[in-house]
Amino acid sequence: MSQQGRPGGRTSSTHSTVSSRSHQTQATHPSRPLRASSSHSSSSTRAIPRTPPPPINYDTIRFSQFSDPAAPDRLWFSSDFMLGAGMVIIQPSTEKIVLLSEAYTLPEQPQQEQPLGHQNRQHRRQQPQPQPRVYRSWFLPKGRKDVGESLEQAALREAYEESGYRVSFLPLLMPTNAPLPPEQREVGYHLPSSEPLFVDMLRWARRRSSQSDPGGEYLVFWYVGQIPDDAVVEAGTRMPDEQGYETHLVTLEQAEQLLRGGLRRIVRMAVDLWRHTQAVMRQRVYHQLMEELGVQLTDLNMGPALALVADPVDYGPYYEELALREQQRERESREAGPARPA
C-alpha cells in the first residue's frame, strides 16, 4: 500500500506544482492563454484559408447607352501614357462637319518570277503594268497636349493647326460630372457647357524609333467646336508630318460614311446635342428662365451659334401642352353653350 501510495502522492504534488506555476504565469501575463496540449497549439496557429473573390466581368458593367462597358482599375507611370485632345468642328448654321483626310500608297505586291520564255515575254508586253494603290484615311483633328498646356488649349490648338480653321468652343446642353463653381450651382445646370463630350482610351504599340519603347495608353478628351459661315482655311498651320492633310467640310451623312469606329459615334453625338441645345435655347420659356435667373445669353460664350438662338419662338413640348389646354377650354365652352344672363 505504501509503495502504491507514493506514486500517487508524487503525482498529486507534481500536479499541484504545475498548477501553481500556471496560475503564476496567468497572473503575470493575463493576456496569454493557457495551452492545454501541443496538439491544440499547432491547430490554433494554423492560417484559415480564405476564399478568393470571384473575378469581375467588366463587360457586364454598363454605364449609359452611349458608353462602352467598364474597364478595370489601372495605374500607369508617366512614361506609359499620353494625354491628348480632339475636337468635332461644326458649322452651326449648316450643321456641316470639318473632316481631315490623308492619301497614302500601299506598296506593290511582288510578283512571282516566271521563266523568261518567248511566250512569257510577249505576255508581259501585252499585260498592263500594275498601278500603285492609293487610299485615303479620314479622321478628326486631335493630338497630344504640350507640357504646361491645358486640355482645352490643346484642343483649340490642334484644331487650328491640323484643319487651318480658327475654332472656338461650342457650348452644349449636356450632362457632366464636373462640379460647378459655388456662384453657379443654382443656375449652372440650365446653362450650356464646353466640357469634354467623350474620353477615348487607345493603346499605342511599340514605336519603330525606339526598340526599348513597350507602348502605352493614349487618353484623348473630345470637345466640340464651331466655325462661322465665312470661315476660311489658313495656309501654313500644319506641322511637318501633317503637310499631306486636306480639310473638308461635309454633311453629317457623309461624315458617318467616311469615318470608322468610335469617331462616327462621337460626331453623331456632337450633332445631336447641338440640335437639342438649339431647340431648347430658342424657346421663349428658356429666355424667360434666363431673365428670372439674371443671366444674359451674351454671357454664355456661344460665339457664332448665338445668332441661331437669340430670337425666341413659341414651340416645343411646353407650348404644345399650352395649345392643347387652350383647345380643351374652347371645346368645353362650345359644349356648354352660350352663357345665360344672370
GROMACS .gro file of C-alpha atoms in nm:
model
  342
    1MET     CA    1   0.000   0.000   0.000
    2SER     CA    2   0.280   0.237   0.086
    3GLN     CA    3   0.455   0.166  -0.247
    4GLN     CA    4   0.135   0.228  -0.443
    5GLY     CA    5   0.062   0.541  -0.246
    6ARG     CA    6   0.397   0.701  -0.313
    7PRO     CA    7   0.348   0.744  -0.690
    8GLY     CA    8   0.006   0.877  -0.625
    9GLY     CA    9   0.147   1.120  -0.378
   10ARG     CA   10   0.416   1.232  -0.625
   11THR     CA   11   0.163   1.279  -0.898
   12SER     CA   12  -0.064   1.492  -0.688
   13SER     CA   13   0.222   1.705  -0.561
   14THR     CA   14   0.362   1.744  -0.915
   15HIS     CA   15   0.018   1.841  -1.049
   16SER     CA   16  -0.024   2.097  -0.775
   17THR     CA   17   0.319   2.241  -0.852
   18VAL     CA   18   0.243   2.271  -1.224
   19SER     CA   19  -0.098   2.417  -1.146
   20SER     CA   20   0.053   2.679  -0.917
   21ARG     CA   21   0.312   2.771  -1.181
   22SER     CA   22   0.036   2.802  -1.440
   23HIS     CA   23  -0.161   3.034  -1.214
   24GLN     CA   24   0.151   3.242  -1.155
   25THR     CA   25   0.214   3.266  -1.527
   26GLN     CA   26  -0.150   3.355  -1.588
   27ALA     CA   27  -0.127   3.626  -1.326
   28THR     CA   28   0.196   3.762  -1.472
   29HIS     CA   29   0.066   3.751  -1.834
   30PRO     CA   30  -0.311   3.770  -1.813
   31SER     CA   31  -0.348   3.814  -2.191
   32ARG     CA   32  -0.157   3.493  -2.277
   33PRO     CA   33  -0.397   3.196  -2.292
   34LEU     CA   34  -0.303   2.861  -2.141
   35ARG     CA   35  -0.238   2.586  -2.394
   36ALA     CA   36  -0.388   2.255  -2.293
   37SER     CA   37  -0.164   2.039  -2.513
   38SER     CA   38   0.083   2.058  -2.801
   39SER     CA   39  -0.169   1.919  -3.047
   40HIS     CA   40  -0.408   2.210  -2.986
   41SER     CA   41  -0.131   2.471  -3.021
   42SER     CA   42  -0.049   2.370  -3.380
   43SER     CA   43  -0.413   2.385  -3.486
   44SER     CA   44  -0.473   2.724  -3.324
   45THR     CA   45  -0.186   2.894  -3.513
   46ARG     CA   46  -0.273   2.740  -3.849
   47ALA     CA   47  -0.385   3.001  -4.109
   48ILE     CA   48  -0.751   2.988  -4.204
   49PRO     CA   49  -0.785   2.954  -4.582
   50ARG     CA   50  -0.969   3.243  -4.743
   51THR     CA   51  -1.187   3.208  -5.049
   52PRO     CA   52  -1.067   3.446  -5.324
   53PRO     CA   53  -1.329   3.690  -5.452
   54PRO     CA   54  -1.495   3.590  -5.778
   55PRO     CA   55  -1.349   3.751  -6.091
   56ILE     CA   56  -1.526   4.061  -6.219
   57ASN     CA   57  -1.662   4.052  -6.571
   58TYR     CA   58  -1.626   4.416  -6.668
   59ASP     CA   59  -1.809   4.361  -6.995
   60THR     CA   60  -2.132   4.318  -6.795
   61ILE     CA   61  -2.090   4.652  -6.612
   62ARG     CA   62  -2.268   4.901  -6.835
   63PHE     CA   63  -2.297   5.275  -6.788
   64SER     CA   64  -2.517   5.484  -7.015
   65GLN     CA   65  -2.627   5.360  -7.355
   66PHE     CA   66  -2.369   5.589  -7.518
   67SER     CA   67  -2.061   5.443  -7.344
   68ASP     CA   68  -1.864   5.122  -7.370
   69PRO     CA   69  -1.854   4.879  -7.074
   70ALA     CA   70  -1.643   4.948  -6.767
   71ALA     CA   71  -1.265   4.894  -6.762
   72PRO     CA   72  -1.053   4.753  -6.477
   73ASP     CA   73  -0.874   4.991  -6.243
   74ARG     CA   74  -0.527   5.068  -6.373
   75LEU     CA   75  -0.222   5.269  -6.267
   76TRP     CA   76   0.027   5.389  -6.530
   77PHE     CA   77   0.362   5.559  -6.489
   78SER     CA   78   0.430   5.887  -6.673
   79SER     CA   79   0.630   5.715  -6.950
   80ASP     CA   80   0.345   5.472  -7.022
   81PHE     CA   81   0.058   5.709  -7.104
   82MET     CA   82  -0.016   6.017  -7.313
   83LEU     CA   83  -0.285   6.282  -7.273
   84GLY     CA   84  -0.441   6.430  -7.584
   85ALA     CA   85  -0.736   6.635  -7.702
   86GLY     CA   86  -0.951   6.614  -8.012
   87MET     CA   87  -1.236   6.822  -8.149
   88VAL     CA   88  -1.552   6.785  -8.353
   89ILE     CA   89  -1.581   7.110  -8.552
   90ILE     CA   90  -1.937   7.206  -8.652
   91GLN     CA   91  -2.064   7.491  -8.866
   92PRO     CA   92  -2.380   7.564  -8.665
   93SER     CA   93  -2.586   7.723  -8.944
   94THR     CA   94  -2.538   7.430  -9.184
   95GLU     CA   95  -2.459   7.151  -8.935
   96LYS     CA   96  -2.163   7.053  -9.153
   97ILE     CA   97  -1.859   6.878  -9.005
   98VAL     CA   98  -1.490   6.950  -9.062
   99LEU     CA   99  -1.306   6.631  -9.158
  100LEU     CA  100  -0.940   6.574  -9.237
  101SER     CA  101  -0.801   6.326  -9.488
  102GLU     CA  102  -0.462   6.199  -9.595
  103ALA     CA  103  -0.377   5.995  -9.902
  104TYR     CA  104  -0.125   5.713  -9.878
  105THR     CA  105   0.001   5.450 -10.119
  106LEU     CA  106   0.038   5.083 -10.039
  107PRO     CA  107   0.349   4.906 -10.171
  108GLU     CA  108   0.302   4.688 -10.476
  109GLN     CA  109   0.272   4.316 -10.421
  110PRO     CA  110   0.581   4.129 -10.551
  111GLN     CA  111   0.501   3.909 -10.849
  112GLN     CA  112   0.617   3.553 -10.879
  113GLU     CA  113   0.918   3.505 -11.105
  114GLN     CA  114   0.848   3.310 -11.426
  115PRO     CA  115   1.093   3.169 -11.680
  116LEU     CA  116   1.172   3.424 -11.948
  117GLY     CA  117   1.043   3.224 -12.244
  118HIS     CA  118   0.933   3.372 -12.575
  119GLN     CA  119   0.562   3.345 -12.487
  120ASN     CA  120   0.614   3.498 -12.142
  121ARG     CA  121   0.795   3.799 -12.295
  122GLN     CA  122   0.503   3.863 -12.531
  123HIS     CA  123   0.252   3.822 -12.245
  124ARG     CA  124   0.441   4.078 -12.035
  125ARG     CA  125   0.440   4.331 -12.318
  126GLN     CA  126   0.062   4.294 -12.366
  127GLN     CA  127  -0.023   4.295 -11.992
  128PRO     CA  128  -0.063   4.646 -11.837
  129GLN     CA  129   0.182   4.742 -11.565
  130PRO     CA  130   0.032   4.729 -11.209
  131GLN     CA  131  -0.056   5.072 -11.073
  132PRO     CA  132   0.015   5.161 -10.709
  133ARG     CA  133  -0.294   5.150 -10.491
  134VAL     CA  134  -0.380   5.487 -10.337
  135TYR     CA  135  -0.603   5.504 -10.031
  136ARG     CA  136  -0.739   5.793  -9.825
  137SER     CA  137  -0.791   5.790  -9.448
  138TRP     CA  138  -1.049   6.015  -9.282
  139PHE     CA  139  -1.023   6.144  -8.927
  140LEU     CA  140  -1.085   6.432  -8.685
  141PRO     CA  141  -0.822   6.677  -8.556
  142LYS     CA  142  -0.653   6.560  -8.239
  143GLY     CA  143  -0.308   6.546  -8.080
  144ARG     CA  144  -0.106   6.529  -7.762
  145LYS     CA  145  -0.108   6.820  -7.522
  146ASP     CA  146   0.216   7.010  -7.470
  147VAL     CA  147   0.392   7.048  -7.134
  148GLY     CA  148   0.213   7.310  -6.924
  149GLU     CA  149  -0.083   7.323  -7.164
  150SER     CA  150  -0.441   7.256  -7.058
  151LEU     CA  151  -0.660   7.010  -7.244
  152GLU     CA  152  -0.885   7.293  -7.364
  153GLN     CA  153  -0.588   7.482  -7.505
  154ALA     CA  154  -0.461   7.165  -7.671
  155ALA     CA  155  -0.799   7.103  -7.836
  156LEU     CA  156  -0.815   7.454  -7.985
  157ARG     CA  157  -0.452   7.443  -8.095
  158GLU     CA  158  -0.477   7.102  -8.262
  159ALA     CA  159  -0.799   7.201  -8.438
  160TYR     CA  160  -0.632   7.514  -8.578
  161GLU     CA  161  -0.301   7.351  -8.671
  162GLU     CA  162  -0.447   7.048  -8.848
  163SER     CA  163  -0.757   7.198  -9.013
  164GLY     CA  164  -0.646   7.557  -9.075
  165TYR     CA  165  -0.971   7.693  -8.928
  166ARG     CA  166  -0.979   7.931  -8.633
  167VAL     CA  167  -1.209   7.743  -8.399
  168SER     CA  168  -1.395   7.837  -8.082
  169PHE     CA  169  -1.582   7.612  -7.839
  170LEU     CA  170  -1.948   7.533  -7.899
  171PRO     CA  171  -2.125   7.516  -7.558
  172LEU     CA  172  -2.390   7.245  -7.541
  173LEU     CA  173  -2.665   7.144  -7.302
  174MET     CA  174  -2.536   6.805  -7.188
  175PRO     CA  175  -2.486   6.610  -6.864
  176THR     CA  176  -2.146   6.636  -6.697
  177ASN     CA  177  -1.993   6.523  -6.369
  178ALA     CA  178  -1.773   6.831  -6.344
  179PRO     CA  179  -1.869   7.030  -6.031
  180LEU     CA  180  -1.997   7.383  -6.079
  181PRO     CA  181  -1.850   7.687  -5.905
  182PRO     CA  182  -2.045   7.796  -5.596
  183GLU     CA  183  -2.195   8.103  -5.766
  184GLN     CA  184  -2.344   7.891  -6.047
  185ARG     CA  185  -2.476   7.591  -5.859
  186GLU     CA  186  -2.834   7.719  -5.860
  187VAL     CA  187  -2.843   7.807  -6.229
  188GLY     CA  188  -2.550   7.617  -6.381
  189TYR     CA  189  -2.743   7.307  -6.483
  190HIS     CA  190  -2.958   7.520  -6.712
  191LEU     CA  191  -2.654   7.663  -6.891
  192PRO     CA  192  -2.462   7.512  -7.185
  193SER     CA  193  -2.119   7.368  -7.113
  194SER     CA  194  -1.791   7.323  -7.302
  195GLU     CA  195  -1.678   7.018  -7.105
  196PRO     CA  196  -1.545   6.710  -7.291
  197LEU     CA  197  -1.802   6.513  -7.484
  198PHE     CA  198  -1.620   6.178  -7.474
  199VAL     CA  199  -1.293   6.036  -7.345
  200ASP     CA  200  -1.123   5.774  -7.558
  201MET     CA  201  -0.867   5.517  -7.440
  202LEU     CA  202  -0.634   5.383  -7.708
  203ARG     CA  203  -0.326   5.165  -7.679
  204TRP     CA  204  -0.022   5.253  -7.887
  205ALA     CA  205   0.221   4.983  -7.988
  206ARG     CA  206   0.599   4.981  -7.986
  207ARG     CA  207   0.739   5.268  -8.190
  208ARG     CA  208   0.997   5.189  -8.455
  209SER     CA  209   1.225   5.473  -8.348
  210SER     CA  210   1.282   5.316  -8.005
  211GLN     CA  211   1.322   4.943  -7.955
  212SER     CA  212   1.301   4.992  -7.579
  213ASP     CA  213   0.957   5.154  -7.600
  214PRO     CA  214   0.694   4.897  -7.492
  215GLY     CA  215   0.400   5.118  -7.592
  216GLY     CA  216   0.136   5.259  -7.361
  217GLU     CA  217  -0.211   5.408  -7.327
  218TYR     CA  218  -0.334   5.719  -7.508
  219LEU     CA  219  -0.620   5.908  -7.338
  220VAL     CA  220  -0.798   6.151  -7.573
  221PHE     CA  221  -1.058   6.402  -7.448
  222TRP     CA  222  -1.303   6.506  -7.721
  223TYR     CA  223  -1.452   6.857  -7.733
  224VAL     CA  224  -1.697   7.028  -7.967
  225GLY     CA  225  -1.601   7.343  -8.154
  226GLN     CA  226  -1.753   7.572  -8.416
  227ILE     CA  227  -1.661   7.790  -8.712
  228PRO     CA  228  -1.859   8.082  -8.862
  229ASP     CA  229  -2.017   8.082  -9.206
  230ASP     CA  230  -1.736   8.290  -9.357
  231ALA     CA  231  -1.454   8.078  -9.214
  232VAL     CA  232  -1.158   8.016  -9.447
  233VAL     CA  233  -0.876   7.763  -9.428
  234GLU     CA  234  -0.546   7.933  -9.348
  235ALA     CA  235  -0.225   7.802  -9.505
  236GLY     CA  236   0.096   7.715  -9.323
  237THR     CA  237  -0.058   7.596  -8.996
  238ARG     CA  238   0.033   7.227  -9.014
  239MET     CA  239   0.337   7.056  -8.867
  240PRO     CA  240   0.599   6.898  -9.098
  241ASP     CA  241   0.445   6.549  -9.066
  242GLU     CA  242   0.097   6.692  -9.140
  243GLN     CA  243   0.168   6.851  -9.477
  244GLY     CA  244  -0.034   6.584  -9.655
  245TYR     CA  245  -0.355   6.664  -9.464
  246GLU     CA  246  -0.654   6.802  -9.652
  247THR     CA  247  -0.952   6.983  -9.496
  248HIS     CA  248  -1.311   6.904  -9.598
  249LEU     CA  249  -1.649   7.046  -9.495
  250VAL     CA  250  -1.904   6.765  -9.525
  251THR     CA  251  -2.257   6.683  -9.416
  252LEU     CA  252  -2.334   6.455  -9.123
  253GLU     CA  253  -2.439   6.173  -9.357
  254GLN     CA  254  -2.109   6.199  -9.546
  255ALA     CA  255  -1.911   6.207  -9.222
  256GLU     CA  256  -2.079   5.889  -9.097
  257GLN     CA  257  -1.990   5.713  -9.423
  258LEU     CA  258  -1.626   5.826  -9.423
  259LEU     CA  259  -1.537   5.782  -9.056
  260ARG     CA  260  -1.480   5.450  -8.882
  261GLY     CA  261  -1.525   5.313  -8.531
  262GLY     CA  262  -1.576   5.546  -8.238
  263LEU     CA  263  -1.524   5.863  -8.445
  264ARG     CA  264  -1.859   5.804  -8.610
  265ARG     CA  265  -2.032   5.786  -8.270
  266ILE     CA  266  -1.854   6.099  -8.147
  267VAL     CA  267  -1.964   6.305  -8.447
  268ARG     CA  268  -2.324   6.181  -8.430
  269MET     CA  269  -2.348   6.269  -8.059
  270ALA     CA  270  -2.200   6.616  -8.116
  271VAL     CA  271  -2.456   6.700  -8.385
  272ASP     CA  272  -2.746   6.554  -8.184
  273LEU     CA  273  -2.650   6.761  -7.879
  274TRP     CA  274  -2.620   7.076  -8.089
  275ARG     CA  275  -2.968   7.018  -8.231
  276HIS     CA  276  -3.102   6.962  -7.880
  277THR     CA  277  -2.927   7.274  -7.749
  278GLN     CA  278  -3.062   7.487  -8.032
  279ALA     CA  279  -3.416   7.355  -7.988
  280VAL     CA  280  -3.419   7.427  -7.612
  281MET     CA  281  -3.245   7.764  -7.614
  282ARG     CA  282  -3.471   7.902  -7.887
  283GLN     CA  283  -3.784   7.853  -7.679
  284ARG     CA  284  -3.932   8.164  -7.527
  285VAL     CA  285  -3.972   7.986  -7.195
  286TYR     CA  286  -3.593   7.935  -7.183
  287HIS     CA  287  -3.536   8.306  -7.245
  288GLN     CA  288  -3.780   8.386  -6.965
  289LEU     CA  289  -3.598   8.146  -6.734
  290MET     CA  290  -3.266   8.315  -6.809
  291GLU     CA  291  -3.420   8.654  -6.730
  292GLU     CA  292  -3.550   8.525  -6.398
  293LEU     CA  293  -3.205   8.387  -6.314
  294GLY     CA  294  -3.037   8.711  -6.417
  295VAL     CA  295  -2.836   8.550  -6.699
  296GLN     CA  296  -2.777   8.717  -7.034
  297LEU     CA  297  -2.739   8.498  -7.341
  298THR     CA  298  -2.446   8.711  -7.448
  299ASP     CA  299  -2.260   8.592  -7.137
  300LEU     CA  300  -2.275   8.225  -7.238
  301ASN     CA  301  -1.984   8.244  -7.489
  302MET     CA  302  -2.196   8.095  -7.765
  303GLY     CA  303  -1.990   8.259  -8.039
  304PRO     CA  304  -2.136   8.234  -8.392
  305ALA     CA  305  -2.411   8.000  -8.262
  306LEU     CA  306  -2.566   8.284  -8.060
  307ALA     CA  307  -2.741   8.422  -8.368
  308LEU     CA  308  -2.933   8.094  -8.405
  309VAL     CA  309  -3.079   8.103  -8.051
  310ALA     CA  310  -3.112   8.477  -7.985
  311ASP     CA  311  -3.466   8.519  -8.125
  312PRO     CA  312  -3.719   8.335  -7.905
  313VAL     CA  313  -4.003   8.140  -8.063
  314ASP     CA  314  -4.311   7.970  -7.923
  315TYR     CA  315  -4.274   7.598  -7.990
  316GLY     CA  316  -4.173   7.279  -7.817
  317PRO     CA  317  -4.345   7.048  -7.565
  318TYR     CA  318  -4.424   7.334  -7.325
  319TYR     CA  319  -4.614   7.533  -7.585
  320GLU     CA  320  -4.776   7.222  -7.729
  321GLU     CA  321  -4.919   7.150  -7.384
  322LEU     CA  322  -5.048   7.508  -7.357
  323ALA     CA  323  -5.209   7.477  -7.701
  324LEU     CA  324  -5.381   7.152  -7.602
  325ARG     CA  325  -5.515   7.314  -7.285
  326GLU     CA  326  -5.648   7.609  -7.486
  327GLN     CA  327  -5.819   7.375  -7.732
  328GLN     CA  328  -5.973   7.181  -7.443
  329ARG     CA  329  -6.114   7.503  -7.289
  330GLU     CA  330  -6.260   7.609  -7.623
  331ARG     CA  331  -6.420   7.266  -7.671
  332GLU     CA  332  -6.573   7.274  -7.323
  333SER     CA  333  -6.706   7.625  -7.378
  334ARG     CA  334  -6.875   7.524  -7.706
  335GLU     CA  335  -7.033   7.218  -7.544
  336ALA     CA  336  -7.161   7.429  -7.254
  337GLY     CA  337  -7.336   7.666  -7.497
  338PRO     CA  338  -7.381   8.045  -7.461
  339ALA     CA  339  -7.368   8.184  -7.113
  340ARG     CA  340  -7.707   8.259  -6.960
  341PRO     CA  341  -7.777   8.612  -6.837
  342ALA     CA  342  -7.781   8.646  -6.463
   0.00000   0.00000   0.00000
